[in-house]
PDB file of C-alpha atoms in Angstrom:
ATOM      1  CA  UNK A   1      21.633 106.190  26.581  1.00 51.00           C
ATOM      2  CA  UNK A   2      19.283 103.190  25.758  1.00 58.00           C
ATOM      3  CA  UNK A   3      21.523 100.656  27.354  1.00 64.00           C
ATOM      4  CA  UNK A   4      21.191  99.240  30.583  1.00 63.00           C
ATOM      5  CA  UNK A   5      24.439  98.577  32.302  1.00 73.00           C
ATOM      6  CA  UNK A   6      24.625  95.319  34.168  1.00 76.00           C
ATOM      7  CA  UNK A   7      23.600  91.622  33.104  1.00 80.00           C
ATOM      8  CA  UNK A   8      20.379  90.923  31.182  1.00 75.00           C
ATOM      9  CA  UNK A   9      16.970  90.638  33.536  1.00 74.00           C
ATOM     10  CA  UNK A  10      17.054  86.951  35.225  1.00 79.00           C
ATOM     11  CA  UNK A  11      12.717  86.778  34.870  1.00 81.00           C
ATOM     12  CA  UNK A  12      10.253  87.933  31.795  1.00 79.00           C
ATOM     13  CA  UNK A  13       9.821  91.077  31.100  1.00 81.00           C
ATOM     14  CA  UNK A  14       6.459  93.135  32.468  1.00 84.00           C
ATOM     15  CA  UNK A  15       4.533  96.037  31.552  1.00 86.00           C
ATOM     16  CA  UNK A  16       4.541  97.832  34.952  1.00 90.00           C
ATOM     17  CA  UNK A  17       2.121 100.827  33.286  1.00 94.00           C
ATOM     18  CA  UNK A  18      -0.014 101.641  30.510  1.00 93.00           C
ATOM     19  CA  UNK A  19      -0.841 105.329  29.418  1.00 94.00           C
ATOM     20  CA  UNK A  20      -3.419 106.024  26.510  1.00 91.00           C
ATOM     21  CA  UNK A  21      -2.874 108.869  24.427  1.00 89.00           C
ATOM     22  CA  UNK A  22      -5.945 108.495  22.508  1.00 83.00           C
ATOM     23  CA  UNK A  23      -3.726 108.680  19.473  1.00 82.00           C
ATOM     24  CA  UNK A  24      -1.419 106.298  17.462  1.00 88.00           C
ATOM     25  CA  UNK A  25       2.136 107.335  18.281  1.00 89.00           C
ATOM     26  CA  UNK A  26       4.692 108.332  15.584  1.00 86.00           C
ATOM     27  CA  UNK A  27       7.339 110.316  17.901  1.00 86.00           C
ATOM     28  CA  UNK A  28       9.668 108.564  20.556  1.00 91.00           C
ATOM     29  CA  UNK A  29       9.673 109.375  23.931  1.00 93.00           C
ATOM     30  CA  UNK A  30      12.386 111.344  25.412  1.00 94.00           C
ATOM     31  CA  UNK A  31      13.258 111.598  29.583  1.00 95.00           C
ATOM     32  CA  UNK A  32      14.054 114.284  31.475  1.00 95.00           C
ATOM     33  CA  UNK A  33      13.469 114.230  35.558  1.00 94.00           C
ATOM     34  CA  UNK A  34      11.507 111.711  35.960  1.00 96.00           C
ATOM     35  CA  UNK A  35       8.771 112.776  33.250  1.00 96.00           C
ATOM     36  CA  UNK A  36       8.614 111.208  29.536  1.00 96.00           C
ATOM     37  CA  UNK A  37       7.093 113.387  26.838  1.00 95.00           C
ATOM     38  CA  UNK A  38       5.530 112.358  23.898  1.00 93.00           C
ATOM     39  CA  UNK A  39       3.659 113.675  21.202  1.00 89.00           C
ATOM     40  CA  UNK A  40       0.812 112.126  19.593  1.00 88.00           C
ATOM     41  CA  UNK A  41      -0.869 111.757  16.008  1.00 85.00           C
ATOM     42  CA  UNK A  42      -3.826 113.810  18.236  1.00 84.00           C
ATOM     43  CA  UNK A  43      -1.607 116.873  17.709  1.00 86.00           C
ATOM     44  CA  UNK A  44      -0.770 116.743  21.962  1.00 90.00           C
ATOM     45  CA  UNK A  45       1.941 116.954  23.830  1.00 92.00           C
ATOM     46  CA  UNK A  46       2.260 115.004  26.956  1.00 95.00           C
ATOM     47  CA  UNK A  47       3.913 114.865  30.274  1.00 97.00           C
ATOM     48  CA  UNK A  48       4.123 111.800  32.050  1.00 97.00           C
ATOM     49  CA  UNK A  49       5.425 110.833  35.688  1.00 97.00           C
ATOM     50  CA  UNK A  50       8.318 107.939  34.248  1.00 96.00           C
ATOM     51  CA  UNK A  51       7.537 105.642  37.215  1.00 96.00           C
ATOM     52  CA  UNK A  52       3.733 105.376  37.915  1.00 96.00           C
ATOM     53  CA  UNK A  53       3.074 106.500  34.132  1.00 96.00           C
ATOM     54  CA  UNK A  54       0.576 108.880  35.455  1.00 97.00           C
ATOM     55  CA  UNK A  55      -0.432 111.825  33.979  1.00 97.00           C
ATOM     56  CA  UNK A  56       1.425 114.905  34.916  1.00 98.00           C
ATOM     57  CA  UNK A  57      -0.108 117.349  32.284  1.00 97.00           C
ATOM     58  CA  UNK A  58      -1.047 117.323  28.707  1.00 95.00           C
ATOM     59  CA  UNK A  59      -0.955 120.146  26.047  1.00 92.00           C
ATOM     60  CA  UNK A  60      -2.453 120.688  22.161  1.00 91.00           C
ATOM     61  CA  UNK A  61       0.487 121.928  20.221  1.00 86.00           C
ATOM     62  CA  UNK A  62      -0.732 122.042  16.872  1.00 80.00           C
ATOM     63  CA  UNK A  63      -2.775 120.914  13.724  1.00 76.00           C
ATOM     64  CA  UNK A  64      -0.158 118.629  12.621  1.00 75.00           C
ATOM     65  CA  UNK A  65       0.482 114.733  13.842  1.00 76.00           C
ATOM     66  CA  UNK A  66       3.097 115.523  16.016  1.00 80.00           C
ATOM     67  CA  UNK A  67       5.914 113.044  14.707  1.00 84.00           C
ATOM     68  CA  UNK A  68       9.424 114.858  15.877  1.00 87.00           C
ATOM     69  CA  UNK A  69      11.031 113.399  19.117  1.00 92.00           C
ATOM     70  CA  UNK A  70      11.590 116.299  21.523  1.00 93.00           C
ATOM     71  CA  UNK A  71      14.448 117.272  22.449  1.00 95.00           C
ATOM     72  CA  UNK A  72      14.705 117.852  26.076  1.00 95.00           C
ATOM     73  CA  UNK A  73      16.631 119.414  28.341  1.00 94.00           C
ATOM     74  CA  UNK A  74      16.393 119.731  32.606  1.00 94.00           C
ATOM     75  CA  UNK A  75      14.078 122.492  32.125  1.00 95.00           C
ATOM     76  CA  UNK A  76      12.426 122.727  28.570  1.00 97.00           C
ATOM     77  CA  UNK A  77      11.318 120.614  25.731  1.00 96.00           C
ATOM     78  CA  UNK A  78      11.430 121.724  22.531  1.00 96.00           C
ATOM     79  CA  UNK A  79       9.549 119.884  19.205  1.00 94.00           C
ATOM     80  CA  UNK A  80       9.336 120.296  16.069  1.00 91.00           C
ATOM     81  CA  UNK A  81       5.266 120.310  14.900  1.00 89.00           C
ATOM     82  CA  UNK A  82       4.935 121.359  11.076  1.00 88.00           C
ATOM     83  CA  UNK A  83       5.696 125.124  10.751  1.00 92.00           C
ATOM     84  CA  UNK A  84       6.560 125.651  14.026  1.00 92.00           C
ATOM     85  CA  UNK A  85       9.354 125.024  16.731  1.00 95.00           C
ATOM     86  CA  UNK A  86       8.167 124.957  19.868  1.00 95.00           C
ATOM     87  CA  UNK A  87       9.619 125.198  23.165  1.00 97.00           C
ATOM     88  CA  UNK A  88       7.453 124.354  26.579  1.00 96.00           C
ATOM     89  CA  UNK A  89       8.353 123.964  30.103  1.00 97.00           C
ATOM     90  CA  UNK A  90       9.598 120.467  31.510  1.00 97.00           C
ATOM     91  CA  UNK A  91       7.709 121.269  35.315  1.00 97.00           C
ATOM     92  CA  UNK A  92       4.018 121.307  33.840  1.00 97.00           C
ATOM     93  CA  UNK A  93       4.073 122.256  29.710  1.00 96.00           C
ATOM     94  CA  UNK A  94       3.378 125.615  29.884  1.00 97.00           C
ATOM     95  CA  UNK A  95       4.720 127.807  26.921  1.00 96.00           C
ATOM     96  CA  UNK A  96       8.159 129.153  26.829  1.00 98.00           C
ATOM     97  CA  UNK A  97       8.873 130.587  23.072  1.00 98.00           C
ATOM     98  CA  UNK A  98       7.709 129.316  19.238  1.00 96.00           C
ATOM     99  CA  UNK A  99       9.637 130.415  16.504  1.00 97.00           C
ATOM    100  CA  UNK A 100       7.803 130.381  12.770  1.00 95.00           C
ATOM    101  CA  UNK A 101      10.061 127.424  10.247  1.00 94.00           C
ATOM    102  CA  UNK A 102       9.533 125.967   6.897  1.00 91.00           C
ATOM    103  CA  UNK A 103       7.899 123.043   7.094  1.00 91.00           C
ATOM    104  CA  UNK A 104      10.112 120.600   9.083  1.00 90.00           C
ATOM    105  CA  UNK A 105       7.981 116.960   8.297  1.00 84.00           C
ATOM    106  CA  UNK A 106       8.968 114.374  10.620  1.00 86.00           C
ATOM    107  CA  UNK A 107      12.518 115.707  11.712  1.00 91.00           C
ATOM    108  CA  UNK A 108      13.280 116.236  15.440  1.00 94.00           C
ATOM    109  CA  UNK A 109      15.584 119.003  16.950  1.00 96.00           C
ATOM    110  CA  UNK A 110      18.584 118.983  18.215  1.00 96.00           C
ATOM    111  CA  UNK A 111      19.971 120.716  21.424  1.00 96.00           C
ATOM    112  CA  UNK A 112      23.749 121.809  22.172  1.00 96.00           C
ATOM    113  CA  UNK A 113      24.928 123.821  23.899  1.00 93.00           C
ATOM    114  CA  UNK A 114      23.153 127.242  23.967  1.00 95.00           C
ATOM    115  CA  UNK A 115      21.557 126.370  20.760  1.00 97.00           C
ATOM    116  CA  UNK A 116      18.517 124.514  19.024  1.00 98.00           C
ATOM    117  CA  UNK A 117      19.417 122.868  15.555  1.00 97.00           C
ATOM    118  CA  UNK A 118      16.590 122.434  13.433  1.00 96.00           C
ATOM    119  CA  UNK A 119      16.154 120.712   9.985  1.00 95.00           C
ATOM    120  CA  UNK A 120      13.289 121.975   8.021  1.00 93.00           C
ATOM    121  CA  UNK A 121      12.450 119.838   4.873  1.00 92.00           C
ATOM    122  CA  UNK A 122      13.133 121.726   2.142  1.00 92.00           C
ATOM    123  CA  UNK A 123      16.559 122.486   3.142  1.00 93.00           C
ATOM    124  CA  UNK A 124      16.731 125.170   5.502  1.00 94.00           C
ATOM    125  CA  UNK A 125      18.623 124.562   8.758  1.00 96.00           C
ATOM    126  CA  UNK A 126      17.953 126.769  11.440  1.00 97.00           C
ATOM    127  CA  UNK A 127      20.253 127.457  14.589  1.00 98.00           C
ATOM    128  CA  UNK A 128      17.683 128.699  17.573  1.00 98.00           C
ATOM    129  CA  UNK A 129      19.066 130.531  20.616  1.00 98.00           C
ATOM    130  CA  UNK A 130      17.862 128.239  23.282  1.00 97.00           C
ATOM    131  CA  UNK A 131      16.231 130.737  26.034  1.00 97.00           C
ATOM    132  CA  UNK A 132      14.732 132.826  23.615  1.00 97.00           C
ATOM    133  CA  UNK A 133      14.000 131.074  19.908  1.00 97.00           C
ATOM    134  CA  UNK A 134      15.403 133.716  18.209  1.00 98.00           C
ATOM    135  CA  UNK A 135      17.039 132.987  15.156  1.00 98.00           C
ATOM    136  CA  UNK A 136      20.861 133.083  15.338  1.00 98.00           C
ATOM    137  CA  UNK A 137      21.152 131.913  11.680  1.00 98.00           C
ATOM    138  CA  UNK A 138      19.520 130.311   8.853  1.00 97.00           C
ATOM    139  CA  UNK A 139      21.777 128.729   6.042  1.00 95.00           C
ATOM    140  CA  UNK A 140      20.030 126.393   2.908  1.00 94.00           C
ATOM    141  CA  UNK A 141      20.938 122.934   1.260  1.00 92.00           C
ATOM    142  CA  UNK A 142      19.856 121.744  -1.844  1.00 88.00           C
ATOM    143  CA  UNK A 143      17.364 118.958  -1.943  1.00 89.00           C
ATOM    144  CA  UNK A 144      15.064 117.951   0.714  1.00 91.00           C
ATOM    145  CA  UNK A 145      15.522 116.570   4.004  1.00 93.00           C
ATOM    146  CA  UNK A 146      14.053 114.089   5.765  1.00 91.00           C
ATOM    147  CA  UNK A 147      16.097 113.332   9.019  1.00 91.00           C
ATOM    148  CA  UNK A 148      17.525 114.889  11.821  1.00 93.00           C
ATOM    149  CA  UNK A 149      20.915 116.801  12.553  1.00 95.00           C
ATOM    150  CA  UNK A 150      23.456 115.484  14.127  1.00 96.00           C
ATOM    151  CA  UNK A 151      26.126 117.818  16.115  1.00 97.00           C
ATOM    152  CA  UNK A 152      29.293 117.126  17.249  1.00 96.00           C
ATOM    153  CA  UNK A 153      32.746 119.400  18.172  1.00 95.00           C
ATOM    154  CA  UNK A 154      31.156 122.163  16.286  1.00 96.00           C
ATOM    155  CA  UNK A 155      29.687 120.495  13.717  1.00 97.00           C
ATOM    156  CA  UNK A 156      26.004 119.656  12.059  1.00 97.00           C
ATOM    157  CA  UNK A 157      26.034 117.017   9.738  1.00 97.00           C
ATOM    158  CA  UNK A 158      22.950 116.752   7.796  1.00 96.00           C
ATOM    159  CA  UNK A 159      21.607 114.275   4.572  1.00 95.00           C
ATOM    160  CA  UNK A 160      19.166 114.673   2.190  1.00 93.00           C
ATOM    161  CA  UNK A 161      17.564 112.642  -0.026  1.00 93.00           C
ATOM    162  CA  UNK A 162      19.689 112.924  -3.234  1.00 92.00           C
ATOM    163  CA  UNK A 163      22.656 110.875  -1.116  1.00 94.00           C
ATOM    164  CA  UNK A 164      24.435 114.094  -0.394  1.00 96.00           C
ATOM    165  CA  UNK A 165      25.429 114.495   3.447  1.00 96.00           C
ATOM    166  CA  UNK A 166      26.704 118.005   4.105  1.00 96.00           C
ATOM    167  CA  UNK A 167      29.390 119.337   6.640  1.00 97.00           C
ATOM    168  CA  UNK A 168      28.531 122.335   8.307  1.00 97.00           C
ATOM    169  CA  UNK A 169      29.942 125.155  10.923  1.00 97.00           C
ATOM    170  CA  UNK A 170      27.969 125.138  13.877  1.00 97.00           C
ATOM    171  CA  UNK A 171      28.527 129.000  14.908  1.00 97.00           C
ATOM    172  CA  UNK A 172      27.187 130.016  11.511  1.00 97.00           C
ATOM    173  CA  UNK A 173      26.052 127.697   9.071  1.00 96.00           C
ATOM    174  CA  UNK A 174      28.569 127.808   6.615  1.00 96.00           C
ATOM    175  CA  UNK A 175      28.724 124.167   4.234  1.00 96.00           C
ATOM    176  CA  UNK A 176      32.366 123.013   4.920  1.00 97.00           C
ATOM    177  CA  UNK A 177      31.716 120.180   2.401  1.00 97.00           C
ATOM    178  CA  UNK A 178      29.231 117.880   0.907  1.00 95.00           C
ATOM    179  CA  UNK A 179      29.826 114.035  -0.159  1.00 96.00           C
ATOM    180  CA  UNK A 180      27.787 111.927  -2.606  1.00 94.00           C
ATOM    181  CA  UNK A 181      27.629 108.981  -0.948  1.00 89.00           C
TER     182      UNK A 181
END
């Protein structure tokens, strides 16, 4: 992911397509089928065809500048958008669940599995069931946190911004350790 495989391109490099969102952009893109999605300080979501860069629909999501990264899937995006995850289809953005967070600033989700791991900033992680958005749990971290979980062999791995980066079950939460680093 983000590496080409093969030698380096032989000419210059060229823009083959321009889309204008009508907003500055503070999220990444992320690719799924052929369409990039990205959100923009506009508060909109959009889907675009990864080739031609045309338009292949566009949604509001929300009051906030939209500055998580979706996560994406083969069906389903879902993004994180101030007090709100939100989960829309890949095909043509229509809605597919929201689920109510604490405010989750400018981290992005995270999606393994059957599951949705989402970082709100004032501590809370939430583990979302990925079809529905229910909440499977909720566990809480001291400080506040500004970046996105990482998972890995049943893991989340968070930091915050006191230096502390926490261990964590994925099935339920529970802080396996923390580190001062």
């Amino acid at each position: 992911q983000g590496v080409t495989i093969g030698p380096a391109p032989e000419t210059g490099l060229y823009r083959s397509w321009r889309f204008d969102t009508g907003g500055e952009l503070y999220s990444s893109p992320a690719l799924s089928q052929n369409t990039l999605v990205v959100g923009s300080k506009s508060g909109y979501l959009y889907g675009l065809d990864a080739t031609t860069g045309n338009q292949i629909w566009s949604r509001e999501i929300g009051e906030y500048i939209v500055r998580s990264t979706p996560a994406i899937t083969d069906t389903m995006i879902v993004i994180n958008n101030g007090y709100t995850v939100l989960a829309v289809s890949l095909e043509d953005g229509s809605d597919l669940w929201s689920q109510s967070v604490s405010f989750t600033g400018s981290t992005s989700p995270t999606i393994v599995d059957d599951v949705v791991y989402v970082v709100s900033q004032n501590g809370s992680i939430y583990a979302l069931d990925v079809a529905t958005g229910a909440v499977n749990w909720k566990s809480q971290t001291d400080g506040l946190i500004f970046g996105s979980p990482t998972v890995d062999s049943g893991r989340i791995y968070i930091a915050n911004d006191r230096g502390i980066v926490f261990g964590m079950r994925a099935d339920n939460g529970t802080i396996l350790w923390r580190s001062d680093v």
